[in-house]
Structures are given as structure tokens and as C-alpha cells.
GROMACS .gro file of C-alpha atoms in nm:
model
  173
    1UNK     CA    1  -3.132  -5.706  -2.556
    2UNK     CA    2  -3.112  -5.555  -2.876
    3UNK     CA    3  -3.439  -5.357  -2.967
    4UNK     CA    4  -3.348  -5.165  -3.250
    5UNK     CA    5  -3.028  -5.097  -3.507
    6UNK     CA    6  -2.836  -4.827  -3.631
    7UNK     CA    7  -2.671  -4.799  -3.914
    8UNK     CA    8  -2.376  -4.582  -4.080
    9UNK     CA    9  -2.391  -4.540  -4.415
   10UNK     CA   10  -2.028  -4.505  -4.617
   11UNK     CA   11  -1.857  -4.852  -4.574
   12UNK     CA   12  -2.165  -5.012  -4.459
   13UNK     CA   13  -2.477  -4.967  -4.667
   14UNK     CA   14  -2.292  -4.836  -4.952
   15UNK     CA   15  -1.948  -4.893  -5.130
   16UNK     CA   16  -1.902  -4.475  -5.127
   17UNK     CA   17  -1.634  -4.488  -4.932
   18UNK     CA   18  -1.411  -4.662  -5.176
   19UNK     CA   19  -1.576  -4.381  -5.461
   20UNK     CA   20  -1.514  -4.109  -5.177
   21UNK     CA   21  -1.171  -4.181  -5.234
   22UNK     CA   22  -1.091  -4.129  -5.562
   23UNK     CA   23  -1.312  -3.830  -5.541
   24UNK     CA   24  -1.100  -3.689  -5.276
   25UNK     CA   25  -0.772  -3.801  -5.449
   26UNK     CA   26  -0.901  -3.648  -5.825
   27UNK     CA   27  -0.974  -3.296  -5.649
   28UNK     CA   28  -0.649  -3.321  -5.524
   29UNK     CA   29  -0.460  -3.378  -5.840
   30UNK     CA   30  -0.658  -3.153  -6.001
   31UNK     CA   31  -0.485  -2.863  -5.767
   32UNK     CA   32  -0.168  -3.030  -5.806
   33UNK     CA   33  -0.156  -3.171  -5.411
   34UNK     CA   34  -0.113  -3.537  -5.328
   35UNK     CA   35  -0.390  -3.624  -5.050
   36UNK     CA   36  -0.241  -3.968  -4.846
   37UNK     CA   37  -0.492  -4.282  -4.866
   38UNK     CA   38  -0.393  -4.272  -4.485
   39UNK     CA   39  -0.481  -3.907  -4.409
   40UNK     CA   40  -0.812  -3.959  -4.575
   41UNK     CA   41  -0.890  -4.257  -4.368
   42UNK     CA   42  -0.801  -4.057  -4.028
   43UNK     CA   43  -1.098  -3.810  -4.142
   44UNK     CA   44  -1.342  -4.109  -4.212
   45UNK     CA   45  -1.660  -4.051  -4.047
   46UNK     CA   46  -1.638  -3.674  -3.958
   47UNK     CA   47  -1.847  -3.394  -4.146
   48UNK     CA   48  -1.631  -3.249  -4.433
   49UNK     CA   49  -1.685  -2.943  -4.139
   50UNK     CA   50  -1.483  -3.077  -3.883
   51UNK     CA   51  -1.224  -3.252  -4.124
   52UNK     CA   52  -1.180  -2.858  -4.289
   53UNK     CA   53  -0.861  -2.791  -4.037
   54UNK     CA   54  -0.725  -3.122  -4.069
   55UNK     CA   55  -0.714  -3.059  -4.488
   56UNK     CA   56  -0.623  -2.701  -4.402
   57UNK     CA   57  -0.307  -2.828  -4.137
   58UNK     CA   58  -0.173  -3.043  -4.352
   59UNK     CA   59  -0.248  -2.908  -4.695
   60UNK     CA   60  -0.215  -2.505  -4.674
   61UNK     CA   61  -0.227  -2.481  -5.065
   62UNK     CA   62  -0.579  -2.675  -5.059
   63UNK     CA   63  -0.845  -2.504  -5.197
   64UNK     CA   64  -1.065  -2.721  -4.989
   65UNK     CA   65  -1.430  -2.549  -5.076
   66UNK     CA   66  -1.319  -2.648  -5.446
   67UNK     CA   67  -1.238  -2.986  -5.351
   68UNK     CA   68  -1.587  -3.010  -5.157
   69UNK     CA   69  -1.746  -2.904  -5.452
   70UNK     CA   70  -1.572  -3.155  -5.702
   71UNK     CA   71  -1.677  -3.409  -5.419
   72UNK     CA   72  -2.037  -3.354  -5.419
   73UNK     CA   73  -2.056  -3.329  -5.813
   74UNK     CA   74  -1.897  -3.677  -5.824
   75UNK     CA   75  -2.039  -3.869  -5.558
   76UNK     CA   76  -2.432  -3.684  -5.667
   77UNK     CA   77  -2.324  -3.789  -6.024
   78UNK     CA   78  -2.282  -4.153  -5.921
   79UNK     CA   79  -2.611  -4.170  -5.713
   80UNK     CA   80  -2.788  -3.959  -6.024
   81UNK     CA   81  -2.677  -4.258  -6.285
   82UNK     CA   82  -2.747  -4.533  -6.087
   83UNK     CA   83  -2.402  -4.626  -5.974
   84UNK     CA   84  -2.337  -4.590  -5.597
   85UNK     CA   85  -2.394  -4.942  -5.503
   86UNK     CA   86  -2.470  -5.081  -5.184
   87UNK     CA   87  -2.245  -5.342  -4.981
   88UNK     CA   88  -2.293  -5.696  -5.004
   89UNK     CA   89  -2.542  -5.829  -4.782
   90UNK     CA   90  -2.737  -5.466  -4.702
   91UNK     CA   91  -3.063  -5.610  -4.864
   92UNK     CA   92  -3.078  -5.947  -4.666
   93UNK     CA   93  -2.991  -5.776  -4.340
   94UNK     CA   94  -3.308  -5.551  -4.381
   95UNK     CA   95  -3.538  -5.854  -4.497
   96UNK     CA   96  -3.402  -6.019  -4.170
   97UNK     CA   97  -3.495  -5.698  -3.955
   98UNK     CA   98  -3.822  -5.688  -4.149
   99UNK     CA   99  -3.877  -6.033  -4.025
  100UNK     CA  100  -3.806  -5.942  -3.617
  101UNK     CA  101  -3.996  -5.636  -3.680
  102UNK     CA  102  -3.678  -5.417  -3.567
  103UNK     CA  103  -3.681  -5.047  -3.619
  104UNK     CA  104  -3.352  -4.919  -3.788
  105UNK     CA  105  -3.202  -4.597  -3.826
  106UNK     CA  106  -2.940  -4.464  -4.057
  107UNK     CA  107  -2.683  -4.230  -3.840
  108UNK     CA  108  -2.457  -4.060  -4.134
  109UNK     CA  109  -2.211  -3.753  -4.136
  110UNK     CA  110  -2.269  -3.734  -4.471
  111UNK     CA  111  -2.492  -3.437  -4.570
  112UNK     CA  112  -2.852  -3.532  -4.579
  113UNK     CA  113  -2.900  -3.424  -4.959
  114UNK     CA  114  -2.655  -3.730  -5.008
  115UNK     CA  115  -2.786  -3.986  -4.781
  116UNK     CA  116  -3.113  -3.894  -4.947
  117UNK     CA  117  -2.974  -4.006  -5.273
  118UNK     CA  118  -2.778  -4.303  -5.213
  119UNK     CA  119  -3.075  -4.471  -5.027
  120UNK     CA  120  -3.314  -4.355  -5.309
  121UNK     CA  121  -3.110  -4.463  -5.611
  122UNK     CA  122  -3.095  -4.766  -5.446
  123UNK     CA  123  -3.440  -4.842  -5.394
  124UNK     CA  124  -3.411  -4.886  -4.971
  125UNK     CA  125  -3.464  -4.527  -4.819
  126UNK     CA  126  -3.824  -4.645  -4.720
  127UNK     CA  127  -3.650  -4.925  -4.543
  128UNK     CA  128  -3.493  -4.730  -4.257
  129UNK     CA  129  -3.741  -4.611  -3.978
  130UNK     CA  130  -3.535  -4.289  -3.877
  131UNK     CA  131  -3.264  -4.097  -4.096
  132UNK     CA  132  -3.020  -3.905  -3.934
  133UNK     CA  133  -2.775  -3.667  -4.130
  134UNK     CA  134  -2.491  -3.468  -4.042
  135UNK     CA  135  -2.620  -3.160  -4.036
  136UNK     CA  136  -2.918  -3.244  -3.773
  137UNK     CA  137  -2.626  -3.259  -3.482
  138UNK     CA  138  -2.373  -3.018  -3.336
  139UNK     CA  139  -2.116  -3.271  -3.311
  140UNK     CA  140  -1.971  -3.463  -3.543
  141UNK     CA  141  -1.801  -3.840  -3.471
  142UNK     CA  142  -1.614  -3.949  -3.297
  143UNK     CA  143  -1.846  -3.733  -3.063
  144UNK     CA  144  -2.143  -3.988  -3.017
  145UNK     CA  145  -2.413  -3.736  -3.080
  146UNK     CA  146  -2.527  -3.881  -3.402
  147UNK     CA  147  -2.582  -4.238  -3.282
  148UNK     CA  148  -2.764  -4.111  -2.950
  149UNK     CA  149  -2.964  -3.889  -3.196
  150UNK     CA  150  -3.102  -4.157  -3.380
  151UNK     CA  151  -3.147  -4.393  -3.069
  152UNK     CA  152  -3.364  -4.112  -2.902
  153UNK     CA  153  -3.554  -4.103  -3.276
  154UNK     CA  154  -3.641  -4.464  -3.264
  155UNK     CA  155  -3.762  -4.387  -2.849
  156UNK     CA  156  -3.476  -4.681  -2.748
  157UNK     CA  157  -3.238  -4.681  -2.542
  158UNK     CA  158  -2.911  -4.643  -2.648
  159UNK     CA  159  -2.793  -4.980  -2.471
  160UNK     CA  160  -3.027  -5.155  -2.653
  161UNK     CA  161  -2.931  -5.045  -2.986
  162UNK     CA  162  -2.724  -5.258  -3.236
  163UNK     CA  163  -2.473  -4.960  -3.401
  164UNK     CA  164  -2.316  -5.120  -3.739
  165UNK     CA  165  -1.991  -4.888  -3.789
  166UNK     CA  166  -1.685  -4.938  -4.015
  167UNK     CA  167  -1.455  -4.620  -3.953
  168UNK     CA  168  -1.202  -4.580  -3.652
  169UNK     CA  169  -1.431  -4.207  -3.583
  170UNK     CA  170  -1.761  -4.420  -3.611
  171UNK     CA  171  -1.635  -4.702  -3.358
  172UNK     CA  172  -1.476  -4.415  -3.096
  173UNK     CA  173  -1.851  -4.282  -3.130
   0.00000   0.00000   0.00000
């Protein structure tokens, strides 16, 4: 029986993953190195700390602090203004938990800074009962820390929790 449901955030309350792209992909150019849609998909989900030797592997001449940075200013940019919008159907799904009285969580890699200001300039951070950010767990996905974390937060079991995940990292999780 579900009792309670988690959420991820990028590619399922907001659109950032789509704006995480060209983020990614602009930091790139801007050092002159082509980063694959497809590589950036494989590191979907993880902390930008446990992608680091993935970008490092593959792209040696990657200056990837610098393309952190770039990333933050973007994405923090787009939350400051207003313009990291949420997916379709994200308010209705938390009127219809509001209505079964079901305690949600948000379980996000992102850094909690971010989450912070997504669900904020959005109007909905009051809406989730429990936050969990990347930096409160040890392990990032497709280790399944993060969504035990924030089942233990909301005291229910993890089998009775609802986990609403859109990357292949999340789902392994």
C-alpha cells in the first residue's frame, strides 16, 4: 500500500534537465570540447561528485570545476529570474496528495542550495514534507541511499513508498 511518495526533482518536478543541458553543452564550447547529449544522459542523476571521473575519463582537457561553476551560475540565474519551470502536471499531483493526506519527499542529487531554489521560485517548496539533497548522503544514485534517506525522513517504509524517477541512475536506485 502506498503510504507516502518520493519525488526526484530534474525531469520530474522541473524541466532543468532539458536547461542542464545546454548548460553543460555551453561550458563545453566555451573550452572548445564537444560534450555528447548521450554522455550527459549516462551521468543523469549522479552528484556532479561522482560524475567528476566520468568528465575527467573521457574529457582530459575539461576544466570541469570551470564547467561546474558556469553550471551553477546558469541554472541559479534561471531559478533567480523566474524561469526554471516545473513539468506539466507537478501542481495537480500535489493537490491530489493534499487531498489523500500523503506525505511527500523530494530525493535530489542536485545540491541543496539548488533544490532550494527551484522549489522556491516556483512557489511549492512548502509542499514537500521532507527535502533531501545530495549532499545529506554518502552515496550518490544509482546507490539507493537517497531514496531510503527520505523514506526513513517521512518514518515509512521504503516498500510503501511511491518513488517518481525519470533517469536510468534514478530507476537503478
Amino acid at each position: 500500500m502506498i503510504r507516502a511518495v518520493i519525488f526526484d526533482m530534474d525531469g520530474v518536478v522541473t524541466d532543468s534537465e532539458r536547461l542542464g543541458f545546454e548548460a553543460i553543452t555551453e561550458a563545453g564550447r566555451a573550452q572548445k570540447i564537444d560534450i555528447p547529449h548521450d554522455f550527459i544522459v549516462s551521468t543523469m542523476g549522479m552528484t556532479f561528485d561522482r560524475s567528476y571521473d566520468m568528465y575527467r575519463k573521457n574529457f582530459p582537457g575539461l576544466d570541469y570545476e570551470k564547467m561546474m561553476r558556469h553550471y551553477y551560475a546558469y541554472m541559479a540565474d534561471l531559478a533567480a529570474k523566474g524561469r526554471m519551470p516545473l513539468m506539466k502536471g507537478v501542481r495537480e499531483m500535489l493537490d491530489a496528495l493534499d487531498e489523500k493526506k500523503l506525505p511527500r519527499a523530494l530525493a535530489s542529487s542536485s545540491r541543496g542550495e539548488i533544490v532550494r531554489a527551484y522549489l522556491k521560485s516556483n512557489g511549492i517548496y512548502a509542499r514537500f514534507t521532507r527535502i533531501i539533497s545530495g549532499e545529506m548522503c554518502a552515496h550518490s544514485k544509482p546507490d539507493p541511499e537517497i531514496f531510503l534517506t527520505a523514506a526513513g525522513a517521512l518514518d515509512v517504509k521504503p516498500e510503501d513508498c511511491l518513488v517518481l524517477e525519470d533517469s536510468l541512475n534514478g530507476v537503478r536506485a
